[in-house]
Amino acid sequence: MRQAGRSLPEYRAARAGVPMLESCLRPELASEITLQPVRRHRVDAGIFFSDIVIPLRLAGVGVDIVAGRGPVLDAPVRSATDVARLRELSLAPDALQPIRDAVAITVAELGSTPLIGFAGAPFTLAAYLVEGGPSKDHIQARTLMHADPDAWHDLLEWAADVSGAFLRAQLLAGASAGQLFDSWAGSLSRTDYVDSVAWASARVFDDVRDLGAPLVHFGVGTGEILPDLLAAGADVVGVDWRIPLDEAARRVGRVPLQGNIDPALLGAPWPVLEAHVLDVVRRGRAAPAHVLNLGHGVPADTDPEVLTRLVELVHSLPRP
Amino acid sequence: MRQAGRSLPEYRAARAGVPMLESCLRPELASEITLQPVRRHRVDAGIFFSDIVIPLRLAGVGVDIVAGRGPVLDAPVRSATDVARLRELSLAPDALQPIRDAVAITVAELGSTPLIGFAGAPFTLAAYLVEGGPSKDHIQARTLMHADPDAWHDLLEWAADVSGAFLRAQLLAGASAGQLFDSWAGSLSRTDYVDSVAWASARVFDDVRDLGAPLVHFGVGTGEILPDLLAAGADVVGVDWRIPLDEAARRVGRVPLQGNIDPALLGAPWPVLEAHVLDVVRRGRAAPAHVLNLGHGVPADTDPEVLTRLVELVHSLPRP
């Protein structure tokens, strides 16, 4: 469960006084935060603690997380000139050392429990770069896509290479699987996704395919483009809470699915959450495999005991 | 085109020094802002200038528009107690007088050009009330829906009555059609929409159906629930830019559709925008009627001349 840490008191204690991006770049701390929810909830895998803009920061982009707003850029990328300037930045091999170290420490601690690596997809990275701050519909990014297709191509190519290097570093350091998060792909029409975005996600998958790790592709509100997330080169397709897994399976074919528990249900009375989880599990049997997970991140105000109980419930179910 | 005004210099001049919500409540000013894009672009209808939270403000809710953030509430509605307190507020008939006046002045000025009335749908109003500020996935509102269904029902019922009274006032004062905006309905699974939300939008439509005006139902990212937007009692279904109109027609059946021009294309070179508009028009012929419009609001940085040229293009096309 991504962001499962942030509802934990031990997470808030570990993070006290440490800015978000810095906490991702201190290997011991990033590892500790990755391990906390595994220890507490006894989930079957850890997910590497990082932030989607970390590879941008490591490449030299001026970006920070502003509390209550999210990632904010010093200078948004709005033109071909801005894109050309961005492309002078790159991820030096040394820059990724804190990531490699954090993964290596974590994998050693986890023992037989696998670690899932994490990277933002090129469109989502590009959306952050172009918008420069929070956005509901990513219209500045989508405008650049249509107004200057060459600059858009160069921007996505750069973002894909940064994302690929970030994910590859995690897999080489010991992560057992890789997850590509295209958080904002749901703001696109299917035509735009297929014509102007999918190739860049495919480029990330191509960067790491030789490592043989299972690759997950996930986005929020992506019911219309689930088959395209698969076609970009994923082995597993993540599904948010908007469509049920039997419908998702109908759309993507015989492919493992991940996710689908609605985070909004974590605040409901236990019998309501339990019925929802059992429904998700039942519908997930329409797929050849189902990596049970939330359909999006854990809300920060979630009662950690609910998450522990949810994991116990799932572990108590008969395997299909 | 909703929010067509905000890209106009004459809009910025008219609004200078006047806070957003106040500009909606000064009848002469709200009317002037409604008329500006009709005068300039020669569109076939005006859309009443208002803000989605205006009926909340008129009912006594402490809410204001914060620049760069959107509507912010003094006290978010998070519990059954908060909902009970909210329900002590109501829209006094007098409270709607500035709305009636603005519509009456506008309709007189418009002559034979129709005016479309506007109201936020109960779910979207409830999302603003519960979140209390900007939100990407409206998870606090969706959590209340599952955590306390009775409080949720009472909240939506109150919001529906406020929304219905607001829309009814506009239609009685002379608006020719009514548009219900469920901006955030796309954050819901279809099951949640059908089970816990659709009845409240239906209640708004029921409040105004006797007036005989055509009723439009629109939401962003609602491809999965288009048939349910129709079933709530609309005559016309609005479609954002995510799915093409021939696909929308396949989903909803023989019903007039509205919208679908991607606002992100307004910043593209003219030939790209022109090809997009012609494609939208062509696919819209799959529906028995198509009210050509953007799939969402006009971005504030749009070149007004592009909008004028777009309207000229559409007027130059042969009628089907």
XYZ file of C-alpha atoms in Angstrom:
640
model
C 0.000 0.000 0.000
C 1.714 3.123 -1.242
C 2.020 5.916 1.304
C 0.967 3.452 4.008
C 3.668 5.039 6.131
C 2.179 8.469 6.397
C -0.671 7.392 8.675
C 1.781 5.936 11.227
C 2.957 7.709 14.393
C 6.417 6.131 13.920
C 6.521 7.752 10.462
C 5.712 11.176 11.832
C 8.373 10.671 14.532
C 10.999 9.627 11.968
C 10.142 12.538 9.671
C 10.036 15.179 12.444
C 11.912 18.243 11.229
C 13.020 16.599 7.968
C 11.636 18.098 4.747
C 9.896 15.581 2.465
C 12.446 15.434 -0.348
C 15.361 15.277 2.075
C 13.747 12.304 3.821
C 13.794 10.478 0.464
C 17.505 11.213 0.001
C 18.783 10.040 3.408
C 19.265 6.303 2.781
C 18.805 5.130 6.397
C 15.675 7.240 6.821
C 14.117 6.318 3.463
C 14.764 2.670 4.285
C 13.260 2.982 7.779
C 10.111 4.632 6.359
C 9.846 1.894 3.714
C 10.091 -0.789 6.399
C 7.674 0.703 8.958
C 4.393 -0.352 7.306
C 5.831 -3.789 6.435
C 6.736 -4.391 10.093
C 3.464 -3.092 11.439
C 0.940 -4.454 8.943
C 2.835 -7.582 7.815
C 2.094 -6.911 4.153
C 3.568 -9.290 1.550
C 5.829 -6.657 -0.057
C 7.326 -3.279 0.693
C 7.033 -0.328 -1.655
C 10.075 1.895 -1.852
C 9.529 5.227 -0.115
C 10.232 8.059 -2.499
C 8.576 11.040 -4.089
C 7.604 11.241 -7.712
C 9.743 14.367 -8.253
C 12.925 12.915 -6.665
C 14.548 12.000 -10.015
C 13.830 15.552 -11.236
C 15.533 16.999 -8.162
C 18.487 14.618 -8.601
C 18.819 15.734 -12.225
C 19.112 19.334 -11.046
C 15.554 20.655 -11.469
C 14.615 23.273 -8.883
C 11.628 21.633 -7.186
C 10.368 21.344 -3.638
C 7.342 19.967 -1.825
C 5.230 22.733 -0.312
C 3.039 21.506 2.551
C -0.622 21.439 1.547
C 0.202 22.134 -2.120
C 2.529 19.395 -3.346
C 5.489 19.766 -5.715
C 6.249 23.356 -6.753
C 8.852 24.229 -9.390
C 11.168 27.233 -9.317
C 10.603 27.724 -13.058
C 7.826 25.905 -14.950
C 8.738 24.460 -18.379
C 6.373 26.161 -20.820
C 8.189 26.559 -24.148
C 10.643 24.922 -26.536
C 13.345 27.142 -25.007
C 12.481 25.903 -21.512
C 12.563 22.294 -22.748
C 15.959 22.817 -24.402
C 17.304 24.264 -21.139
C 15.853 21.327 -19.176
C 17.562 18.859 -21.507
C 20.947 20.245 -20.510
C 20.283 18.679 -17.106
C 20.883 14.988 -16.605
C 21.001 12.300 -13.947
C 24.687 11.742 -13.218
C 25.314 8.099 -12.155
C 26.493 9.355 -8.760
C 23.282 11.279 -8.229
C 21.392 8.025 -7.763
C 23.697 6.711 -5.041
C 21.345 7.639 -2.140
C 18.596 5.683 -3.921
C 20.814 2.638 -4.451
C 21.932 2.770 -0.828
C 18.392 3.080 0.514
C 17.202 0.143 -1.600
C 20.178 -2.033 -0.619
C 19.657 -1.407 3.113
C 15.939 -2.077 2.746
C 16.310 -5.280 0.763
C 18.806 -6.626 3.345
C 16.330 -5.897 6.160
C 13.322 -7.309 4.291
C 14.899 -10.741 3.787
C 12.456 -12.866 1.805
C 9.829 -10.107 1.570
C 10.077 -8.449 -1.866
C 10.514 -4.728 -2.426
C 8.605 -2.947 -5.200
C 10.478 -0.101 -6.878
C 8.690 3.086 -7.850
C 8.986 5.774 -10.526
C 6.722 8.453 -11.979
C 5.810 7.997 -15.644
C 7.033 10.550 -18.215
C 3.625 12.214 -18.695
C 3.168 12.761 -14.985
C 6.713 14.099 -14.599
C 6.102 16.357 -17.612
C 2.812 17.560 -16.098
C 4.624 18.586 -12.912
C 7.354 20.291 -14.950
C 4.923 22.240 -17.148
C 2.272 23.113 -14.561
C 4.875 24.071 -11.985
C 2.372 23.511 -9.173
C -0.896 21.781 -8.357
C -3.360 21.378 -11.209
C -6.711 19.661 -11.638
C -6.711 19.024 -15.364
C -3.045 19.556 -16.360
C -4.193 21.845 -19.098
C -0.886 23.672 -19.505
C 0.866 20.359 -20.123
C -1.870 19.209 -22.492
C -1.714 22.567 -24.288
C 2.035 22.250 -24.844
C 1.417 18.754 -26.254
C -0.786 20.224 -29.005
C 0.840 23.631 -29.409
C 4.411 22.381 -29.875
C 4.577 18.625 -30.550
C 8.355 18.725 -31.078
C 9.027 20.362 -27.729
C 6.554 17.933 -26.159
C 8.408 14.981 -27.663
C 11.735 16.253 -26.377
C 10.268 16.868 -22.923
C 8.817 13.360 -22.686
C 11.990 11.788 -23.987
C 14.010 13.555 -21.296
C 11.483 12.604 -18.592
C 11.472 8.973 -19.797
C 15.231 8.740 -19.564
C 15.258 10.205 -16.058
C 12.423 7.920 -14.961
C 14.058 4.873 -16.537
C 17.394 5.545 -14.837
C 15.640 6.035 -11.483
C 13.712 2.769 -11.759
C 16.732 0.869 -13.105
C 18.839 1.981 -10.134
C 16.238 0.547 -7.737
C 16.012 -2.774 -9.577
C 19.792 -3.133 -9.826
C 20.073 -2.425 -6.092
C 17.716 -5.290 -5.314
C 14.070 -4.290 -5.820
C 12.053 -7.302 -7.047
C 9.470 -5.462 -9.162
C 8.976 -2.019 -10.664
C 5.915 0.171 -10.629
C 5.436 3.050 -13.064
C 2.973 5.636 -11.726
C 1.246 7.749 -14.347
C -0.807 9.601 -11.764
C -2.276 12.116 -14.200
C -2.739 10.022 -17.359
C -6.472 10.029 -16.616
C -6.630 13.674 -17.715
C -5.956 12.603 -21.314
C -8.269 11.432 -24.054
C -7.387 7.961 -25.264
C -6.238 9.417 -28.601
C -3.829 11.798 -26.886
C -2.532 9.045 -24.625
C -1.901 6.655 -27.511
C -0.509 9.251 -29.940
C 1.568 11.463 -27.651
C 2.324 9.714 -24.348
C 2.341 5.899 -24.453
C 5.648 5.719 -26.364
C 7.421 7.483 -23.503
C 6.141 5.032 -20.873
C 7.190 2.227 -23.233
C 10.668 3.772 -23.326
C 10.895 3.521 -19.522
C 9.835 -0.132 -19.569
C 12.363 -0.796 -22.346
C 15.074 0.707 -20.133
C 14.535 -1.950 -17.454
C 13.080 -4.972 -19.277
C 16.431 -6.786 -19.494
C 16.455 -6.972 -15.688
C 13.540 -9.415 -15.773
C 11.531 -7.883 -12.912
C 7.719 -7.798 -13.183
C 6.577 -4.320 -14.225
C 3.360 -2.655 -13.058
C 1.723 0.311 -14.839
C -0.757 2.376 -12.862
C -2.695 5.595 -13.236
C -5.681 7.259 -11.565
C -8.914 7.517 -13.555
C -7.504 5.425 -16.396
C -10.458 3.121 -17.071
C -10.581 4.251 -20.702
C -6.897 3.499 -21.359
C -6.272 0.304 -19.370
C -5.433 -1.698 -22.535
C -2.980 1.021 -23.550
C -1.249 0.950 -20.148
C -0.729 -2.758 -20.786
C 0.402 -2.266 -24.388
C 3.113 0.157 -23.245
C 4.976 -2.911 -21.990
C 3.676 -3.670 -18.495
C 3.215 -7.152 -17.014
C 0.612 -6.011 -14.482
C -1.994 -3.245 -14.794
C -2.980 -1.186 -11.744
C -6.629 -0.175 -11.371
C -7.913 2.628 -9.158
C -11.315 2.425 -7.398
C -13.492 3.721 -10.250
C -14.143 0.498 -12.122
C -14.475 -2.998 -10.657
C -11.817 -5.596 -11.455
C -14.124 -7.899 -13.420
C -14.797 -4.968 -15.750
C -11.074 -4.124 -15.847
C -10.306 -7.754 -16.746
C -12.879 -7.566 -19.527
C -11.022 -4.526 -20.907
C -7.403 -5.723 -20.675
C -7.712 -9.492 -21.220
C -5.846 -12.225 -19.331
C -3.389 -10.071 -17.415
C -2.608 -9.760 -13.685
C -4.270 -6.740 -12.074
C -3.337 -4.710 -9.009
C -5.223 -2.454 -6.606
C -8.890 -1.468 -6.522
C -9.656 -1.081 -2.809
C -11.207 2.380 -2.477
C -9.160 4.405 0.055
C -12.373 6.238 0.980
C -13.642 3.001 2.542
C -10.815 2.987 5.114
C -12.841 5.496 7.120
C -16.048 3.436 7.004
C -17.240 1.075 9.771
C -15.420 -2.275 9.630
C -18.319 -4.348 8.209
C -18.637 -1.892 5.308
C -14.886 -2.000 4.576
C -14.836 -5.794 4.973
C -17.685 -6.255 2.486
C -15.899 -3.947 0.043
C -12.609 -5.866 0.326
C -14.364 -9.204 -0.158
C -16.128 -7.820 -3.228
C -12.814 -6.575 -4.648
C -11.216 -9.998 -4.018
C -14.155 -11.825 -5.612
C -14.140 -9.654 -8.725
C -10.340 -9.831 -8.883
C -10.680 -13.580 -9.545
C -11.733 -12.599 -13.084
C -8.020 -11.872 -13.659
C -5.353 -14.614 -13.781
C -3.729 -12.974 -10.728
C -4.588 -10.047 -8.454
C -2.083 -8.101 -6.385
C -4.471 -6.853 -3.707
C -3.804 -3.229 -2.913
C -5.497 0.102 -2.534
C -6.624 1.876 -5.702
C -4.575 4.917 -4.639
C -2.448 6.102 -1.683
C -3.369 5.720 1.985
C -4.999 8.901 3.361
C -2.821 10.455 6.065
C -5.641 10.368 8.641
C -6.240 6.608 8.303
C -6.375 4.613 11.532
C -3.329 2.291 11.263
C -5.223 -0.469 13.087
C -7.709 -0.588 10.216
C -4.872 -1.270 7.777
C -3.470 -4.039 9.992
C -6.911 -5.620 10.268
C -7.395 -5.378 6.500
C -4.134 -7.260 5.897
C -5.167 -9.911 8.468
C -8.503 -10.317 6.698
C -6.845 -10.808 3.327
C -4.326 -13.287 4.745
C -7.188 -15.284 6.279
C -8.893 -15.809 2.916
C -8.425 -19.090 1.051
C -6.047 -18.744 -1.897
C -7.865 -19.223 -5.213
C -18.681 28.475 -23.461
C -18.604 28.599 -19.698
C -16.075 30.992 -18.208
C -15.571 32.477 -21.671
C -15.556 35.834 -19.942
C -12.438 35.375 -17.906
C -10.092 35.555 -20.890
C -11.494 38.978 -21.911
C -9.857 42.329 -21.088
C -13.339 43.870 -20.661
C -14.036 41.172 -18.028
C -10.891 42.006 -16.094
C -11.788 45.700 -16.298
C -15.342 45.077 -15.050
C -14.113 42.851 -12.224
C -11.282 45.180 -11.125
C -11.335 45.437 -7.334
C -14.504 43.336 -6.983
C -14.122 39.976 -5.200
C -15.394 36.996 -7.198
C -18.484 36.142 -5.157
C -19.492 39.779 -4.868
C -19.312 40.136 -8.648
C -21.896 37.335 -8.898
C -24.221 39.124 -6.473
C -24.248 42.590 -8.097
C -27.007 42.164 -10.707
C -25.750 44.797 -13.185
C -22.209 43.450 -13.022
C -23.171 39.758 -13.244
C -25.342 40.629 -16.235
C -22.586 42.633 -17.933
C -20.118 39.741 -17.469
C -22.672 37.288 -18.863
C -23.193 39.497 -21.921
C -19.533 40.266 -22.720
C -18.639 36.965 -24.449
C -21.978 36.908 -26.290
C -21.305 40.381 -27.695
C -17.720 39.672 -28.591
C -17.888 36.124 -29.934
C -21.500 36.127 -31.242
C -22.230 32.742 -29.684
C -25.769 31.339 -30.004
C -26.522 31.458 -26.259
C -25.264 33.094 -23.111
C -24.420 31.159 -19.969
C -25.320 32.861 -16.724
C -22.248 34.148 -14.893
C -22.172 32.753 -11.399
C -20.021 30.632 -9.120
C -20.860 27.127 -8.071
C -20.763 28.078 -4.368
C -23.057 31.121 -4.702
C -26.198 29.274 -3.498
C -24.221 28.046 -0.477
C -23.172 31.608 0.334
C -26.756 32.827 -0.112
C -27.964 30.122 2.277
C -25.551 31.435 4.914
C -22.562 29.115 4.555
C -19.232 30.809 5.323
C -17.388 30.389 2.030
C -15.105 32.549 -0.060
C -13.016 32.226 -3.206
C -9.305 32.372 -2.446
C -7.221 33.392 -5.469
C -5.205 30.468 -6.798
C -6.990 27.984 -4.538
C -10.727 28.183 -5.278
C -13.603 27.959 -2.770
C -12.520 27.728 0.874
C -14.986 27.117 3.710
C -14.806 28.665 7.177
C -15.821 25.311 8.685
C -15.816 22.092 6.650
C -18.798 19.737 7.120
C -17.294 16.462 8.352
C -19.791 14.801 10.690
C -23.476 14.178 11.319
C -23.378 17.090 13.791
C -21.930 19.386 11.123
C -24.606 18.253 8.659
C -27.363 18.873 11.213
C -26.008 22.393 11.803
C -25.823 23.012 8.050
C -29.453 21.970 7.642
C -30.530 24.805 9.938
C -29.456 27.128 7.125
C -31.784 27.696 4.203
C -32.224 29.795 1.093
C -34.736 32.476 2.022
C -36.794 33.532 -1.053
C -35.355 37.050 -0.747
C -31.815 35.719 -0.815
C -32.191 34.851 -4.485
C -33.310 38.353 -5.520
C -29.856 39.389 -6.881
C -29.904 36.263 -9.048
C -33.407 36.964 -10.349
C -32.472 40.569 -11.066
C -29.283 39.630 -12.891
C -31.099 37.085 -15.049
C -33.945 39.491 -15.845
C -31.570 42.273 -16.940
C -29.562 39.798 -19.016
C -32.553 38.242 -20.746
C -33.872 41.701 -21.659
C -30.516 42.615 -23.202
C -30.107 39.300 -25.018
C -33.368 39.617 -26.914
C -33.809 36.489 -29.014
C -30.516 34.913 -27.870
C -31.278 32.342 -25.166
C -29.676 32.315 -21.720
C -28.589 29.044 -20.113
C -28.984 28.898 -16.334
C -26.357 27.230 -14.189
C -26.200 25.342 -10.894
C -23.768 22.991 -9.178
C -25.031 19.449 -8.623
C -25.544 18.186 -5.065
C -22.473 15.904 -5.047
C -20.188 18.699 -6.160
C -21.666 21.127 -3.622
C -21.297 18.431 -0.950
C -17.679 17.834 -1.996
C -16.902 21.537 -1.506
C -18.703 21.525 1.852
C -16.908 18.426 3.160
C -13.424 19.051 1.751
C -13.510 22.711 2.766
C -10.871 23.532 0.152
C -9.270 22.233 -3.026
C -9.079 18.468 -3.414
C -7.946 16.111 -6.161
C -9.996 13.036 -5.327
C -12.630 14.357 -2.901
C -11.758 11.572 -0.537
C -13.156 13.236 2.579
C -16.540 13.567 0.887
C -16.386 10.015 -0.411
C -15.364 8.796 3.045
C -18.363 10.486 4.679
C -20.581 8.810 2.052
C -19.468 5.371 3.268
C -18.793 6.150 6.931
C -22.169 7.746 7.673
C -24.745 7.110 4.934
C -27.518 8.856 6.908
C -25.520 12.062 7.323
C -24.528 11.792 3.653
C -28.173 11.482 2.618
C -29.146 14.505 4.682
C -26.246 16.516 3.273
C -27.146 15.698 -0.332
C -30.815 16.380 0.276
C -29.989 19.838 1.632
C -27.598 20.532 -1.245
C -30.201 19.359 -3.786
C -32.825 21.707 -2.364
C -30.428 24.660 -2.452
C -29.308 23.809 -5.978
C -32.889 23.308 -7.163
C -34.028 26.646 -5.725
C -31.047 28.408 -7.340
C -31.735 26.904 -10.766
C -35.489 27.452 -10.482
C -34.965 31.139 -9.710
C -32.937 31.534 -12.921
C -35.508 29.724 -15.055
C -38.418 31.687 -13.560
C -36.553 34.925 -14.225
C -36.221 34.063 -17.904
C -33.396 31.601 -18.532
C -34.284 29.297 -21.442
C -32.400 26.182 -20.340
C -30.756 24.845 -17.200
C -27.367 23.210 -16.798
C -26.472 21.093 -13.773
C -22.700 20.907 -13.248
C -21.473 17.873 -11.340
C -17.837 18.892 -11.696
C -16.466 16.183 -9.412
C -18.776 13.238 -10.166
C -15.893 11.692 -12.102
C -14.172 10.887 -8.800
C -16.860 8.287 -8.060
C -17.167 4.660 -9.057
C -20.310 4.010 -11.053
C -21.753 2.017 -8.132
C -21.259 4.920 -5.729
C -22.727 7.370 -8.230
C -25.828 5.266 -8.846
C -26.372 4.212 -5.220
C -25.504 7.388 -3.316
C -25.546 10.423 -5.611
C -27.803 10.159 -8.676
C -31.027 10.479 -6.649
C -29.949 13.933 -5.459
C -29.298 15.224 -8.997
C -32.681 13.759 -9.954
C -34.220 15.756 -7.095
C -32.828 18.987 -8.589
C -34.225 18.154 -12.026
C -37.574 17.301 -10.415
C -37.568 20.745 -8.787
C -37.556 22.478 -12.182
C -39.100 20.011 -14.616
C -42.540 21.672 -14.510
C -40.969 24.780 -16.049
C -40.410 22.907 -19.323
C -36.873 24.169 -20.017
C -34.326 21.766 -21.554
C -32.012 20.426 -18.857
C -28.328 19.614 -19.361
C -26.289 17.370 -17.031
C -22.516 17.666 -17.164
C -19.509 16.408 -15.273
C -15.766 16.133 -15.850
C -14.285 12.657 -16.348
C -17.721 11.047 -16.408
C -17.322 8.680 -19.369
C -18.222 5.706 -17.169
C -21.465 7.258 -15.900
C -22.839 9.075 -18.952
C -25.981 6.862 -19.064
C -26.554 7.595 -15.374
C -26.259 11.358 -15.894
C -29.037 10.954 -18.456
C -31.138 8.680 -16.239
C -31.089 11.292 -13.457
C -33.571 13.244 -15.581
C -31.564 15.303 -18.074
C -32.585 16.074 -21.660
C -29.004 16.704 -22.817
C -25.769 15.089 -21.613
C -22.555 17.126 -21.471
C -19.304 15.371 -22.431
C -15.814 16.587 -21.523
C -12.804 16.056 -23.842
C -11.857 12.534 -22.734
C -14.095 10.469 -24.969
C -15.227 11.310 -28.511
C -18.895 12.057 -29.140
C -19.517 9.019 -31.332
C -18.415 6.860 -28.401
C -20.527 8.978 -26.008
C -23.539 8.496 -28.305
C -22.923 4.751 -28.277
C -23.059 4.852 -24.464
C -26.122 7.052 -23.908
C -28.314 6.238 -26.907
C -30.319 8.709 -28.999
C -29.914 11.811 -26.847
C -28.607 15.314 -27.603
C -25.009 15.829 -26.469
C -23.114 18.981 -25.522
C -19.456 19.963 -25.405
C -16.345 17.975 -26.276
C -13.919 20.590 -27.659
C -10.732 20.134 -25.639
C -9.835 23.479 -24.003
C -6.159 22.472 -24.270
C -6.460 22.868 -28.061
C -7.256 26.596 -27.735
C -3.525 27.183 -27.319
C -2.567 25.144 -30.386
C -1.880 26.627 -33.858
C -5.117 27.381 -35.733
C -4.943 24.463 -38.207
C -4.612 22.021 -35.281
C -7.564 23.574 -33.443
C -9.615 23.753 -36.647
C -9.031 20.050 -37.392
C -10.024 19.188 -33.815
C -13.255 21.228 -34.012
C -14.192 19.656 -37.347
C -13.551 16.205 -35.898
C -15.749 17.005 -32.869
C -18.523 18.272 -35.176
C -18.273 15.190 -37.405
C -18.421 12.752 -34.496
C -21.203 14.789 -32.873
C -23.413 13.879 -35.842
C -23.710 10.433 -34.226
C -26.097 12.130 -31.761
C -29.558 13.415 -32.751
C -28.351 16.923 -31.806
C -25.085 18.443 -30.637
C -24.745 21.669 -28.679
C -21.200 22.553 -29.704
C -19.212 23.766 -26.732
C -15.960 23.252 -24.910
C -15.597 20.113 -22.823
C -14.769 22.301 -19.808
C -14.224 25.998 -18.969
C -12.195 28.442 -21.036
C -8.629 28.789 -19.662
C -8.035 32.331 -18.408
C -4.998 32.812 -20.673
C -6.898 32.002 -23.888
C -6.509 34.476 -26.754
C -10.067 35.881 -27.195
C -9.535 36.144 -30.959
C -9.172 32.380 -31.124
C -12.603 31.982 -29.526
C -14.161 34.456 -31.960
C -12.586 32.633 -34.890
C -13.795 29.287 -33.540
C -17.387 30.581 -33.394
C -17.058 31.946 -36.956
C -15.791 28.573 -38.132
C -18.716 26.735 -36.570
C -21.239 29.221 -37.970
C -19.732 28.734 -41.450
C -20.353 24.978 -41.400
C -23.401 23.548 -43.201
C -26.143 22.556 -40.773
C -26.659 18.783 -40.748
